[in-house]
Coordinates of C-alpha atoms in Angstrom, one line a residue:
L1 CA 0.0 -0.1 0.2
V2 CA 2.1 2.7 1.4
S3 CA 5.3 2.8 3.4
T4 CA 3.1 3.7 6.5
F5 CA 1.3 0.7 6.7
Y6 CA 2.4 -3.0 6.9
P7 CA 1.9 -5.2 3.7
T8 CA -1.8 -6.4 3.6
R9 CA -0.8 -9.4 1.2
A10 CA 1.9 -12.0 1.5
I11 CA 2.7 -15.3 -0.1
I12 CA 3.3 -17.8 3.1
T13 CA 5.1 -21.1 2.4
T14 CA 4.4 -23.9 5.4
R15 CA 6.5 -27.0 5.3
G16 CA 5.5 -30.5 6.4
E17 CA 6.9 -33.9 6.0
E18 CA 5.5 -36.5 3.3
K19 CA 6.9 -39.6 1.9
G20 CA 9.7 -39.1 -0.3
G21 CA 10.8 -35.6 0.8
V22 CA 9.4 -32.4 2.3
E23 CA 6.0 -31.0 1.1
Q24 CA 5.6 -27.1 0.6
N25 CA 2.2 -25.4 0.9
R26 CA 1.7 -22.2 -0.5
F27 CA -1.1 -19.9 0.8
V28 CA -1.9 -16.3 0.2
W29 CA -2.2 -14.7 3.3
N30 CA -4.5 -11.3 3.4
A31 CA -4.7 -8.7 6.5
R32 CA -8.7 -8.7 6.0
D33 CA -9.0 -12.2 6.1
H34 CA -6.9 -13.0 8.6
R35 CA -8.8 -10.2 10.8
K36 CA -11.7 -12.0 9.9
M37 CA -10.5 -15.4 11.0
R38 CA -10.7 -17.0 7.7
F39 CA -8.1 -19.4 6.1
P40 CA -5.4 -18.0 3.7
T41 CA -6.2 -19.3 0.0
H42 CA -4.1 -22.3 -0.5
L43 CA -2.0 -22.4 -3.9
I44 CA -1.3 -24.7 -6.5
H45 CA 0.5 -24.1 -9.9
A46 CA -1.1 -25.5 -12.9
E47 CA 1.1 -24.2 -15.3
E48 CA 4.5 -23.2 -13.5
G49 CA 6.0 -21.4 -16.6
K50 CA 2.7 -19.0 -16.3
G51 CA 2.8 -18.9 -12.5
A52 CA -1.2 -19.6 -12.9
A53 CA -2.5 -19.8 -9.4
Q54 CA -5.7 -21.7 -8.4
Q55 CA -7.2 -23.0 -4.9
S56 CA -6.4 -26.6 -4.6
S57 CA -9.2 -29.0 -3.4
T58 CA -7.1 -30.8 -0.9
H59 CA -7.5 -27.5 1.2
H60 CA -10.5 -25.9 0.2
P61 CA -13.9 -27.8 -0.8
S62 CA -14.1 -27.6 -4.6
A63 CA -17.9 -26.9 -4.7
I64 CA -18.8 -23.4 -3.9
H65 CA -21.9 -24.6 -1.8
Q66 CA -19.2 -26.3 0.4
R67 CA -17.2 -23.1 1.0
I68 CA -19.9 -20.6 1.4
R69 CA -22.0 -20.2 4.5
I70 CA -24.7 -17.4 5.0
M71 CA -24.6 -17.4 8.8
S72 CA -23.0 -19.0 11.7
W73 CA -23.3 -19.2 15.6
E74 CA -20.3 -17.9 17.4
P75 CA -21.2 -15.7 20.2
R76 CA -17.8 -16.2 21.6
N77 CA -16.2 -14.2 18.6
I78 CA -16.3 -10.5 18.9
T79 CA -16.7 -10.3 14.9
W80 CA -20.0 -12.2 14.9
W81 CA -21.3 -9.5 17.3
N82 CA -20.1 -6.8 15.0
C83 CA -21.8 -8.5 12.0
L84 CA -25.1 -9.0 14.0
V85 CA -25.5 -5.4 15.6
G86 CA -24.2 -3.9 12.4
E87 CA -27.2 -5.6 10.4
I88 CA -29.7 -4.5 12.8
A89 CA -28.4 -0.9 12.7
N90 CA -28.5 -0.9 9.0
T91 CA -31.9 -2.1 9.0
L92 CA -33.1 0.7 11.2
W93 CA -31.3 3.2 8.8
V94 CA -33.0 1.7 5.8
V95 CA -36.5 2.2 7.7
N96 CA -35.2 5.7 8.2
G97 CA -34.7 6.6 4.6
I98 CA -38.0 4.8 3.7
Y99 CA -39.9 7.1 5.8
A100 CA -37.6 10.1 4.9
V101 CA -38.4 9.9 1.3
W102 CA -42.3 8.9 1.5
P103 CA -43.3 10.1 4.8
E104 CA -47.1 9.7 3.2
L105 CA -46.5 5.8 4.5
A106 CA -46.8 6.7 8.0
R107 CA -50.1 8.1 7.6
N108 CA -52.0 5.5 9.6
V109 CA -49.0 4.9 12.1
A110 CA -49.6 7.1 15.5
V111 CA -46.2 8.1 16.0
G112 CA -45.8 9.8 12.5
A113 CA -42.9 9.9 9.9
T114 CA -41.0 12.5 11.7
N115 CA -40.9 10.4 15.1
I116 CA -39.9 7.0 12.9
T117 CA -37.1 8.9 11.5
Y118 CA -35.7 10.6 14.6
Y119 CA -35.9 7.5 16.6
T120 CA -34.7 5.0 14.1
G121 CA -31.8 7.4 13.4
V122 CA -30.7 7.9 17.2
I123 CA -31.0 4.1 17.6
G124 CA -29.1 3.1 14.3
A125 CA -26.5 6.0 15.2
G126 CA -26.1 4.6 18.6
M127 CA -25.6 1.0 17.5
F128 CA -23.0 2.6 14.9
V129 CA -20.9 3.5 17.7
I130 CA -21.4 -0.1 19.1
I131 CA -20.1 -1.4 16.0
G132 CA -17.4 1.0 15.7
Y133 CA -16.2 -0.1 19.2
L134 CA -16.7 -3.6 18.5
G135 CA -14.7 -3.3 15.1
W136 CA -11.6 -1.6 17.2
V137 CA -11.6 -4.8 19.7
E138 CA -11.6 -6.8 16.6
A139 CA -8.8 -4.9 15.3
I140 CA -6.6 -4.9 18.3
N141 CA -6.9 -8.5 19.3
H142 CA -7.3 -10.4 15.5
S143 CA -4.5 -8.5 14.0
H144 CA -2.1 -9.9 16.4
G145 CA -3.2 -13.5 16.3
E146 CA -1.4 -16.5 15.0
V147 CA -1.7 -17.4 11.0
R148 CA -4.4 -20.1 10.7
T149 CA -3.8 -22.3 7.8
S150 CA -6.4 -24.5 6.8
P151 CA -6.3 -28.2 7.4
S152 CA -6.3 -30.7 4.6
L153 CA -9.9 -32.0 3.9
E154 CA -9.3 -35.2 5.0
E155 CA -8.1 -33.8 8.5
E156 CA -11.0 -31.2 8.5
E157 CA -13.4 -34.0 8.2
K158 CA -12.0 -36.3 11.0
S159 CA -11.7 -33.4 13.4
K160 CA -14.9 -31.8 15.2
K161 CA -15.8 -28.4 14.3
N162 CA -13.4 -26.0 14.8
V163 CA -14.4 -22.7 17.3
R164 CA -12.8 -19.7 16.3
M165 CA -11.4 -18.2 19.3
V166 CA -9.1 -15.2 19.8
H167 CA -5.6 -16.1 20.4
R168 CA -3.3 -12.9 21.2
Q169 CA 0.3 -13.3 20.7
P170 CA 2.5 -12.1 23.7
A171 CA 4.0 -8.5 23.3
L172 CA 7.4 -8.7 21.7
Y173 CA 9.7 -6.1 23.6
G174 CA 6.6 -4.3 24.7
I175 CA 5.1 -4.1 20.9
Q176 CA 2.4 -6.4 19.8
Y177 CA 3.2 -9.2 17.6
H178 CA 2.4 -9.3 13.6
P179 CA 1.4 -12.5 12.5
L180 CA 4.1 -12.1 9.6
G181 CA 7.0 -11.3 12.2
F182 CA 6.8 -7.5 12.0
P183 CA 7.9 -5.3 13.6
L184 CA 11.3 -7.1 14.1
S185 CA 11.3 -8.7 10.6
N186 CA 14.3 -7.8 8.7
T187 CA 12.9 -9.0 5.4
L188 CA 10.3 -6.2 4.7
E189 CA 10.1 -2.4 5.5
R190 CA 13.8 -2.0 6.7
D191 CA 13.2 1.5 7.5
M192 CA 10.0 1.1 9.5
N193 CA 12.0 -1.8 11.4
A194 CA 14.7 0.9 12.4
R195 CA 12.2 3.3 13.9
R196 CA 10.7 0.3 15.7
V197 CA 13.8 -0.8 17.3
K198 CA 14.7 2.7 18.2
D199 CA 11.1 3.2 20.1
I200 CA 11.8 -0.2 21.8
A201 CA 15.2 1.2 23.1
K202 CA 13.6 4.3 24.4
Q203 CA 11.4 2.3 26.2
G204 CA 14.0 0.6 28.2
Y205 CA 13.7 -3.1 26.7
P206 CA 17.2 -4.7 26.2
L207 CA 16.9 -5.8 22.7
V208 CA 18.8 -9.3 22.0
E209 CA 20.3 -10.0 18.7
D210 CA 21.8 -13.3 17.0
T211 CA 24.7 -11.9 15.1
A212 CA 24.9 -14.7 13.0
T213 CA 21.5 -14.1 11.5
G214 CA 20.8 -10.5 12.3
Q215 CA 17.3 -11.5 13.8
Y216 CA 16.3 -10.4 17.1
V217 CA 15.7 -13.2 19.7
T218 CA 12.1 -13.6 21.0
T219 CA 9.8 -16.0 22.3
S220 CA 8.3 -17.0 19.0
L221 CA 11.7 -17.5 17.4
Y222 CA 12.8 -19.8 20.3
A223 CA 10.0 -21.7 19.7
R224 CA 10.2 -22.2 16.3
V225 CA 13.9 -23.3 16.8
L226 CA 12.9 -25.3 19.6
E227 CA 10.5 -27.0 17.2
K228 CA 13.3 -27.7 14.7
F229 CA 14.9 -30.2 17.4
N230 CA 11.3 -31.7 17.8
G231 CA 11.1 -30.1 21.5
D232 CA 14.3 -31.7 22.5
A233 CA 16.0 -28.5 24.1
N234 CA 19.4 -30.4 25.2
A235 CA 20.0 -31.0 21.3
M236 CA 19.0 -27.2 20.9
E237 CA 21.4 -26.2 23.5
N238 CA 24.2 -28.1 22.3
D239 CA 23.6 -26.6 18.8
I240 CA 23.5 -22.9 19.8
R241 CA 26.3 -23.1 22.6
G242 CA 29.0 -20.6 21.8
R243 CA 27.0 -18.6 19.5
K244 CA 27.4 -14.7 19.8
L245 CA 24.6 -12.4 20.9
N246 CA 24.7 -8.6 21.0
L247 CA 22.7 -7.2 23.8
K248 CA 21.5 -3.6 23.1
L249 CA 20.8 -1.3 26.0
G250 CA 20.1 2.1 24.6
D251 CA 23.3 3.5 23.2
H252 CA 25.3 0.7 24.4
I253 CA 26.0 -3.1 23.1
I254 CA 27.4 -5.9 25.2
C255 CA 28.4 -8.8 23.5
V256 CA 28.0 -12.5 25.0
K257 CA 28.3 -16.0 24.0
V258 CA 25.4 -18.6 24.7
E259 CA 26.6 -21.0 27.7
S260 CA 23.4 -23.0 28.3
L261 CA 19.6 -22.5 28.3
H262 CA 17.2 -22.4 31.5
D263 CA 13.7 -21.7 32.1
E264 CA 12.3 -19.5 34.6
H265 CA 11.7 -21.4 37.6
S266 CA 14.8 -23.8 37.4
T267 CA 18.3 -24.8 36.1
V268 CA 17.4 -27.1 33.2
A269 CA 16.4 -26.1 29.6
T270 CA 12.7 -25.8 28.9
T271 CA 11.7 -29.5 26.9
A272 CA 8.6 -28.1 25.4
P273 CA 7.9 -24.9 23.1
V274 CA 6.1 -22.0 24.2
D275 CA 2.3 -22.2 23.2
H276 CA 1.8 -19.2 21.5
M277 CA -1.8 -20.3 20.4
K278 CA -3.1 -20.2 24.1
S279 CA -6.2 -17.9 24.2
A280 CA -6.0 -15.3 27.0
G281 CA -9.5 -13.6 26.1
Y282 CA -10.1 -10.3 24.5
V283 CA -8.5 -7.1 25.3
W284 CA -11.1 -4.3 25.5
W285 CA -9.1 -1.3 25.4
T286 CA -5.4 -0.7 24.8
K287 CA -3.3 2.7 25.0
H288 CA -0.7 0.6 23.1
F289 CA -1.8 0.3 19.6
D290 CA 0.0 -0.2 16.3
L291 CA -1.6 2.1 13.6
C292 CA 0.7 0.7 11.0
H293 CA -1.8 -2.2 10.8
I294 CA -4.2 -0.4 8.3
G295 CA -7.0 -2.7 9.9
V296 CA -6.2 -1.0 13.5
F297 CA -6.0 2.5 11.7
N298 CA -9.3 2.0 9.8
A299 CA -11.0 0.8 13.2
L300 CA -9.8 3.8 15.0
V301 CA -10.9 6.4 12.6
F302 CA -14.5 4.7 11.9
F303 CA -15.0 4.3 15.9
V304 CA -14.3 8.1 16.2
A305 CA -16.4 8.9 13.0
T306 CA -19.6 7.2 14.7
I307 CA -19.2 8.9 17.7
V308 CA -19.3 12.3 16.2
F309 CA -22.1 10.9 13.7
W310 CA -24.1 10.4 16.5
I311 CA -24.4 13.8 18.0
P312 CA -26.4 15.5 15.1
A313 CA -28.5 12.1 15.1
I314 CA -29.6 13.0 19.0
A315 CA -29.5 16.8 18.6
W316 CA -31.6 17.6 15.5
Y317 CA -35.1 17.2 16.8
P318 CA -34.7 18.6 20.1
M319 CA -33.1 21.9 18.6
D320 CA -36.2 22.1 16.1
K321 CA -38.6 21.7 19.0
L322 CA -36.9 24.0 20.9
G323 CA -38.0 26.9 18.4
D324 CA -35.9 28.8 15.8
P325 CA -32.5 27.8 16.4
K326 CA -29.7 30.2 15.0
L327 CA -28.4 29.2 11.5
K328 CA -24.8 28.9 12.3
A329 CA -25.9 26.4 15.1
T330 CA -28.0 24.3 13.0
I331 CA -25.5 24.3 10.4
F332 CA -22.6 23.1 12.8
W333 CA -24.4 20.7 15.1
I334 CA -26.7 19.4 12.5
Y335 CA -24.8 19.2 9.3
I336 CA -21.2 19.8 9.7
L337 CA -21.1 17.3 12.2
Q338 CA -22.6 14.9 9.8
I339 CA -20.3 15.8 6.9
L340 CA -17.2 15.2 9.0
P341 CA -17.9 11.6 10.1
S342 CA -19.4 11.0 6.4
I343 CA -15.7 11.6 5.1
G344 CA -14.6 9.2 7.6
F345 CA -16.9 6.4 6.5
I346 CA -16.0 7.3 2.9
Y347 CA -12.3 6.9 3.7
V348 CA -12.7 3.6 5.6
G349 CA -14.6 2.1 3.0
F350 CA -11.9 3.1 0.5
A351 CA -9.2 2.3 2.5
A352 CA -11.0 -1.4 3.4
M353 CA -11.0 -1.9 -0.3
A354 CA -7.4 -1.3 -0.5
E355 CA -6.9 -3.7 2.3
A356 CA -8.6 -6.5 0.8
A357 CA -7.0 -6.0 -2.7
G358 CA -3.7 -5.2 -1.5
S359 CA -3.6 -2.1 -3.7
W360 CA -5.2 1.6 -3.8
I361 CA -5.8 1.4 -7.2
K362 CA -6.3 -1.9 -8.4
P363 CA -9.6 -3.7 -7.7
D364 CA -10.1 -7.5 -6.5
F365 CA -13.4 -8.6 -7.8
N366 CA -12.8 -12.2 -6.6
S367 CA -12.8 -10.7 -2.9
I368 CA -15.9 -10.7 -1.1
G369 CA -14.4 -8.4 1.4
W370 CA -13.6 -5.6 -1.2
W371 CA -17.4 -5.8 -2.4
A372 CA -18.5 -5.4 1.2
S373 CA -15.7 -2.5 1.8
F374 CA -17.2 -1.0 -1.9
L375 CA -20.7 -1.1 -0.5
N376 CA -19.6 0.7 2.8
F377 CA -18.0 3.1 0.3
I378 CA -20.9 3.9 -1.4
G379 CA -23.0 4.2 1.9
G380 CA -20.7 6.6 3.3
I381 CA -21.1 8.7 0.1
G382 CA -25.2 8.6 0.4
F383 CA -24.8 9.9 4.2
F384 CA -22.5 12.8 3.0
L385 CA -24.6 13.5 0.1
Y386 CA -27.5 13.8 2.6
A387 CA -25.9 16.3 4.6
V388 CA -24.8 18.5 1.6
L389 CA -27.6 18.3 -0.3
S390 CA -29.7 19.5 2.6
L391 CA -27.9 22.6 3.2
P392 CA -29.7 24.8 0.4
G393 CA -33.1 24.2 2.0
V394 CA -31.3 25.3 5.2
V395 CA -29.7 28.5 4.0
G396 CA -32.7 29.5 1.6
D397 CA -36.1 30.5 2.0
P398 CA -38.8 27.8 3.5
G399 CA -39.9 25.4 0.8
C400 CA -37.2 26.7 -1.7
C401 CA -35.9 23.1 -2.1
D402 CA -38.1 20.7 -1.0
D403 CA -37.6 18.5 -4.0
L404 CA -33.9 18.5 -3.5
N405 CA -34.5 17.6 0.1
K406 CA -36.9 14.7 -0.9
W407 CA -35.5 13.3 -4.1
G408 CA -31.7 14.5 -3.3
A409 CA -31.0 14.3 0.2
A410 CA -33.5 12.1 1.9
M411 CA -33.1 9.8 -1.1
A412 CA -29.3 9.7 -0.7
T413 CA -29.9 8.2 2.9
F414 CA -31.9 5.8 1.7
W415 CA -29.8 4.4 -1.1
G416 CA -27.0 4.8 1.0
S417 CA -28.5 2.8 3.8
C418 CA -29.5 0.1 1.4
A419 CA -25.9 -0.1 0.5
F420 CA -24.8 -0.5 4.2
W421 CA -27.2 -3.1 4.6
V422 CA -26.1 -5.2 1.7
A423 CA -22.4 -4.8 2.5
G424 CA -23.3 -6.0 6.3
L425 CA -25.1 -9.0 4.7
L426 CA -22.0 -9.7 2.7
Q427 CA -19.6 -9.2 5.8
W428 CA -21.8 -11.8 7.6
I429 CA -21.3 -14.2 4.9
E430 CA -17.5 -13.4 4.8
F431 CA -17.1 -13.9 8.4
S432 CA -19.2 -17.4 8.4
S433 CA -17.2 -18.6 5.4
E434 CA -13.8 -19.9 6.6
H435 CA -12.7 -21.1 3.1
P436 CA -12.1 -18.7 0.2
I437 CA -15.3 -18.5 -1.6
T438 CA -14.4 -17.6 -5.0
L439 CA -12.1 -19.7 -7.2
G440 CA -9.9 -16.8 -8.5
G441 CA -7.8 -16.2 -5.4
G442 CA -7.2 -12.6 -6.5
S443 CA -3.8 -11.1 -7.4
T444 CA -1.0 -12.9 -5.6
G445 CA 1.3 -10.3 -6.3
A446 CA 2.6 -10.2 -2.7
P447 CA 6.2 -10.8 -0.8
A448 CA 6.9 -14.2 -0.1
M449 CA 7.1 -15.2 3.6
K450 CA 7.8 -18.6 5.4
K451 CA 6.1 -19.9 8.4

């Protein structure tokens, strides 16, 4: 995307033993799918010379009706609640738009069209705040989870239904873990890593660098190395004894050699790898978030935008009932405070499209996440146009712009709400379907990583 954000796509390779040699499985990892706890796309090369990537039936069902699920029951997962509350909110906004455009439909309703639009708007905007917060919780937790590659269909058939729960990684030097090894990876974004290392040093954390590989020693690296020795810590100790390490303490570097390995509570080496997949539950708020994840940045922008958007949704009816408010107050509290968050909605929709596609310009029509983001982008435009097209009627003479208010502003709310509603449905299908839905797999132009 841009140098500010981490890459949102990568080709990852996992290794496993098979008869006659080492089997390598390649997957297209996507940041959005990872956050939604979906499997990355398993790749095979049908035409090696042309590099044609296809989904393999050994890891994904071949029939689309086996890959797609309309809904799921996962109340222990924050994304499930985000989808549920979001679709209820979108439904309220569709009702709001219907009665804003066609108020005559409420002739036989006791509360009247004005009350319907006000209360659906207040409740709908309030639920936007809830999904903004839930999206933030999803981002600061799921973005740092371990990569889940799909098992073979044979293994999946034998095992019970997998319950998707958050598995937060431990912080590395005070910074949350990135599933592809950032921010301490030396393979991508070297300038960004240099800034990260400097920040870590400023916080007072010691950095332990393996001089032979240039990698920083972390618990996850330790576990991966121990795994190569099949959990035999003594064999690992014999292999790394004498290895040189650099201990970086602020501006000072201490050179040491490894003599032995010990765990925290004994004088013998640990004989089992650290379980990085152990669930510790959700973090509901944090001051230490990483805005280099575009998903985290988007979630923060959307959460702030929903809070601001709720203000005019609450304020317009009481201000109208209190008499004739000043024009400047009306424009600011009712319309400017709709325009600003709507710009945020537009940005988040566009940025989410970029996250799903791996590009700010090139679309990915094979990605359901891209289509959901595109419709959210359209919905944001509709809400933006409502506020903008309402302004001529506010500053002009009474009745001067009735048609514009009805067929321009109110209609924009209606079709914007419809776009949000369809996007919410797609997001529910997206989350419920762990396997990739489309056979295309989208663009695979991404940095290669090994897992």
